[in-house]
Tab-separated table of C-alpha atoms in Angstrom:
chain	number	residue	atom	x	y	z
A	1	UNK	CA	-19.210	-35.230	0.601
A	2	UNK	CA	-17.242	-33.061	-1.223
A	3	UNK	CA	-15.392	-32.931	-4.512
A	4	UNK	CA	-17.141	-36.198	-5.968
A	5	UNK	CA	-16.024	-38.469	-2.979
A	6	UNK	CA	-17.994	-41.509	-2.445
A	7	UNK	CA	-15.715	-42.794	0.849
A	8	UNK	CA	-15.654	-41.187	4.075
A	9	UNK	CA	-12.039	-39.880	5.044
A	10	UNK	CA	-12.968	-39.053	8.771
A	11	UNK	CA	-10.620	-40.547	11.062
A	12	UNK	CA	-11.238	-42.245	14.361
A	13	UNK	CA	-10.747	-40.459	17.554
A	14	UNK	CA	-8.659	-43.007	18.687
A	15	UNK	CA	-6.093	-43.043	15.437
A	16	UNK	CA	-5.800	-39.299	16.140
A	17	UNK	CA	-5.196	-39.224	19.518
A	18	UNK	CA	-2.162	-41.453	19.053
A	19	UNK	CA	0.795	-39.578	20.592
A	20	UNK	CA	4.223	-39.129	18.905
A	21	UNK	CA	6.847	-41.209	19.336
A	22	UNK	CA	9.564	-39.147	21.786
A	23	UNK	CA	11.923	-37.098	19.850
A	24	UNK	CA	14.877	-38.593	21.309
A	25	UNK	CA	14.222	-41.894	19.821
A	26	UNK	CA	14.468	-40.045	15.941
A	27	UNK	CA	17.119	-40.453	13.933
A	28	UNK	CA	19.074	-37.093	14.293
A	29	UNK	CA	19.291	-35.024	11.124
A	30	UNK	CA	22.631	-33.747	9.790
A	31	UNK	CA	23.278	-30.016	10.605
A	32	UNK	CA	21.819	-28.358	7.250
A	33	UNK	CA	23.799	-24.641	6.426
A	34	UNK	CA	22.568	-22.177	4.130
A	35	UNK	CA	24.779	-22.173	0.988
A	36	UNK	CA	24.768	-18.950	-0.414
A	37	UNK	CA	24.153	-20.053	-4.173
A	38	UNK	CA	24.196	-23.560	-6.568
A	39	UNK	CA	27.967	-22.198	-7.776
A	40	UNK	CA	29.034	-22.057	-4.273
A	41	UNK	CA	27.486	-25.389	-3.101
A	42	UNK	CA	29.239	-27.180	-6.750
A	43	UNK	CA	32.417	-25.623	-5.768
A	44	UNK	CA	31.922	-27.225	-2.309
A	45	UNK	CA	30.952	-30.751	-3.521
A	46	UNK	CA	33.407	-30.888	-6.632
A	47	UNK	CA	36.079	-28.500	-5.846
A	48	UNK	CA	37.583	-26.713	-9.262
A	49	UNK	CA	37.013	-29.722	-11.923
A	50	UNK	CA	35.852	-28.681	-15.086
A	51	UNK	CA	35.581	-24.417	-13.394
A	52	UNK	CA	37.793	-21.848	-15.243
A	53	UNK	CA	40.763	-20.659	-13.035
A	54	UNK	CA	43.306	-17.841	-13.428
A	55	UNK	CA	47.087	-18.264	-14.970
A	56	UNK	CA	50.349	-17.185	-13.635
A	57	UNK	CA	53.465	-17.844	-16.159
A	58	UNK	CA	56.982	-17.721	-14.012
A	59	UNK	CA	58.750	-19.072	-16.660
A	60	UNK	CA	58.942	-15.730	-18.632
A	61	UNK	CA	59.829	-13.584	-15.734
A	62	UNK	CA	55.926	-12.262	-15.765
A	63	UNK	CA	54.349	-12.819	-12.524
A	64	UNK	CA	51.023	-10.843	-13.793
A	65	UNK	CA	47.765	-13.019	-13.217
A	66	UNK	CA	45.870	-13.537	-16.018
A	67	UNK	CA	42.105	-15.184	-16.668
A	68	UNK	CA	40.318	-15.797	-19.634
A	69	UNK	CA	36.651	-16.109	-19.300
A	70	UNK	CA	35.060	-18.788	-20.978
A	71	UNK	CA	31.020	-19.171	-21.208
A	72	UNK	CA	31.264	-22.890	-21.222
A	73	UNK	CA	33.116	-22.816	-17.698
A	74	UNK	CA	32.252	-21.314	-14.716
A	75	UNK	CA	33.910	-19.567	-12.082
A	76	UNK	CA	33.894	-17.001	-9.646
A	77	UNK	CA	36.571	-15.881	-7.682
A	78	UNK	CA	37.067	-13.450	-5.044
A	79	UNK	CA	39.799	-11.712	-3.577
A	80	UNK	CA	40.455	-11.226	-0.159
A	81	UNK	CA	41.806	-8.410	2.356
A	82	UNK	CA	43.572	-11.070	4.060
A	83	UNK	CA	44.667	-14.907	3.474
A	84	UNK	CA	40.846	-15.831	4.795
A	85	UNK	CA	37.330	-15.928	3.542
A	86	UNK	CA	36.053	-14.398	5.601
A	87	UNK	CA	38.239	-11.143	4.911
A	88	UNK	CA	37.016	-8.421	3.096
A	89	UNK	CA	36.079	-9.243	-0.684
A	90	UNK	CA	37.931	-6.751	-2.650
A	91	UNK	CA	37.823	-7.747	-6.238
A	92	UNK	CA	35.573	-10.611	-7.772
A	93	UNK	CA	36.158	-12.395	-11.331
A	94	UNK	CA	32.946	-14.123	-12.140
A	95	UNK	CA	31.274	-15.543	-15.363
A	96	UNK	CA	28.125	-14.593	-14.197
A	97	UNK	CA	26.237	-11.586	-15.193
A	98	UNK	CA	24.319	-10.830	-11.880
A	99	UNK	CA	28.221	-11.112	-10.337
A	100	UNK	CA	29.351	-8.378	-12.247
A	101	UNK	CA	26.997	-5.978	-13.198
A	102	UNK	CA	26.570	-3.097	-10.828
A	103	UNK	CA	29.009	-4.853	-8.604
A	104	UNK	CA	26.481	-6.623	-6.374
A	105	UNK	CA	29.043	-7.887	-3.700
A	106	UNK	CA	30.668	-4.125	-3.159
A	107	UNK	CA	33.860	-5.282	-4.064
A	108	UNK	CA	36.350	-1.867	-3.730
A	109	UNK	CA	38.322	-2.904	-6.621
A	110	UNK	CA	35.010	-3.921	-8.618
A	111	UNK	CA	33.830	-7.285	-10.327
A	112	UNK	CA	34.933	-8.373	-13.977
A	113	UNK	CA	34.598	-11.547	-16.460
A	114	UNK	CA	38.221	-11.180	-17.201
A	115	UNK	CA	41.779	-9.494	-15.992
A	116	UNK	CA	41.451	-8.033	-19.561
A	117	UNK	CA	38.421	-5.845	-18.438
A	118	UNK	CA	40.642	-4.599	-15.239
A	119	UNK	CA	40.110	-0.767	-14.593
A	120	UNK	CA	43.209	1.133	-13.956
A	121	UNK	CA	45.480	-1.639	-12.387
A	122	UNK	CA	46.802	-4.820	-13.034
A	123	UNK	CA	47.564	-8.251	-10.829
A	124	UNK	CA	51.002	-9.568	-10.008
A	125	UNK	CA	51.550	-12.589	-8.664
A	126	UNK	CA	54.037	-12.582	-5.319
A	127	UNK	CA	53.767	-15.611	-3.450
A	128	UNK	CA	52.047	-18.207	-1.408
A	129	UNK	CA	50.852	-17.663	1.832
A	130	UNK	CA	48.857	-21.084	3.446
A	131	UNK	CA	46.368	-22.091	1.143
A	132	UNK	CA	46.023	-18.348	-0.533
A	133	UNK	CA	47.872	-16.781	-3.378
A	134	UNK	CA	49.246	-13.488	-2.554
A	135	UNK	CA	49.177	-10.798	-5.709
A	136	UNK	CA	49.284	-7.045	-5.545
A	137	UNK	CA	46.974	-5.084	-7.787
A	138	UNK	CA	48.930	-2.154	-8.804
A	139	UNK	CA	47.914	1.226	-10.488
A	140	UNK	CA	48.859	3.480	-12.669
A	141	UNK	CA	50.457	5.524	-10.065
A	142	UNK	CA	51.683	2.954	-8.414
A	143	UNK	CA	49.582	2.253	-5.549
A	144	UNK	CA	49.826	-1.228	-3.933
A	145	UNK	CA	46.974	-3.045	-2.519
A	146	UNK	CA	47.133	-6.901	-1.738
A	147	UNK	CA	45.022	-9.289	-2.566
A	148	UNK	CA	44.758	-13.235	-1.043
A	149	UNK	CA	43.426	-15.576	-4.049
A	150	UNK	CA	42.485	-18.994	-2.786
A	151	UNK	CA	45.000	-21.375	-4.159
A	152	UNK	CA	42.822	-23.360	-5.792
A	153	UNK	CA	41.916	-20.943	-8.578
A	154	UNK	CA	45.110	-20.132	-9.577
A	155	UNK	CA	47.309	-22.097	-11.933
A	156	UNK	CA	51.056	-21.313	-10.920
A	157	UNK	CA	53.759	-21.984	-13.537
């Protein structure tokens, strides 16, 4: 007796030799995959309601992309080598501290909050391409590098 227990909780042979019921007659369980953090697996459930997303203004004749952050929305946006995620990441606007900071994800042209906060370059805005945005980010000498936005992030008007 141990812990103040007045019952015995030994178990019958018998109840423990009970075998277990074949596996092929449990219910299958869904396919579970790793998400990589609660942001990703929102973005995945909800898509982009109530998350910050960049601005592009045609009207003006300004194609630069533009993004604002705000603390009380989230976001975090990558862009891409190529028009897929799976691409190389080369440029990440987050909200999130532990996005930015130190540049966790190796990003070659570096994380930010903002486009305001942009080292040396800016974004322009060129096109569509499937279900990416296509923008060059352009330095001060010039130098051209494309980027692939998914669409959803981007406001086009």
């Amino acid at each position: 007796m141990g812990c103040n227990q007045t019952g015995s909780t030994k178990k019958s042979a018998d109840t423990l030799a009970q075998p277990l019921p074949p596996t092929d007659s449990l219910p299958a369980r869904p396919a579970v995959k790793k998400l990589q953090d609660s942001l990703d697996a929102v973005n995945r459930v909800t898509g982009t309601g109530g998350l910050n997303k960049a601005f592009v203004s045609l009207k003006n004749g300004d194609s630069t992309i533009t993004l604002h952050s705000n603390i009380r929305q989230d976001h975090r946006i990558f862009g891409y080598a190529r028009p897929d995620t799976n691409a190389e990441r080369l440029l990440l606007f987050s909200v999130f501290t532990n996005d930015v900071q130190g540049n966790p994800f190796k990003c070659r042209l570096g994380s930010y909050y903002e486009t305001s906060e942009l080292k040396g370059f800016h974004l322009k805005y060129l096109g569509t391409e499937d279900s990416f945005i296509k923008a060059m980010a352009i330095d001060s000498s010039n130098n051209r590098t494309p980027v692939y936005f998914e669409k959803k992030w981007i406001d086009v008007e």
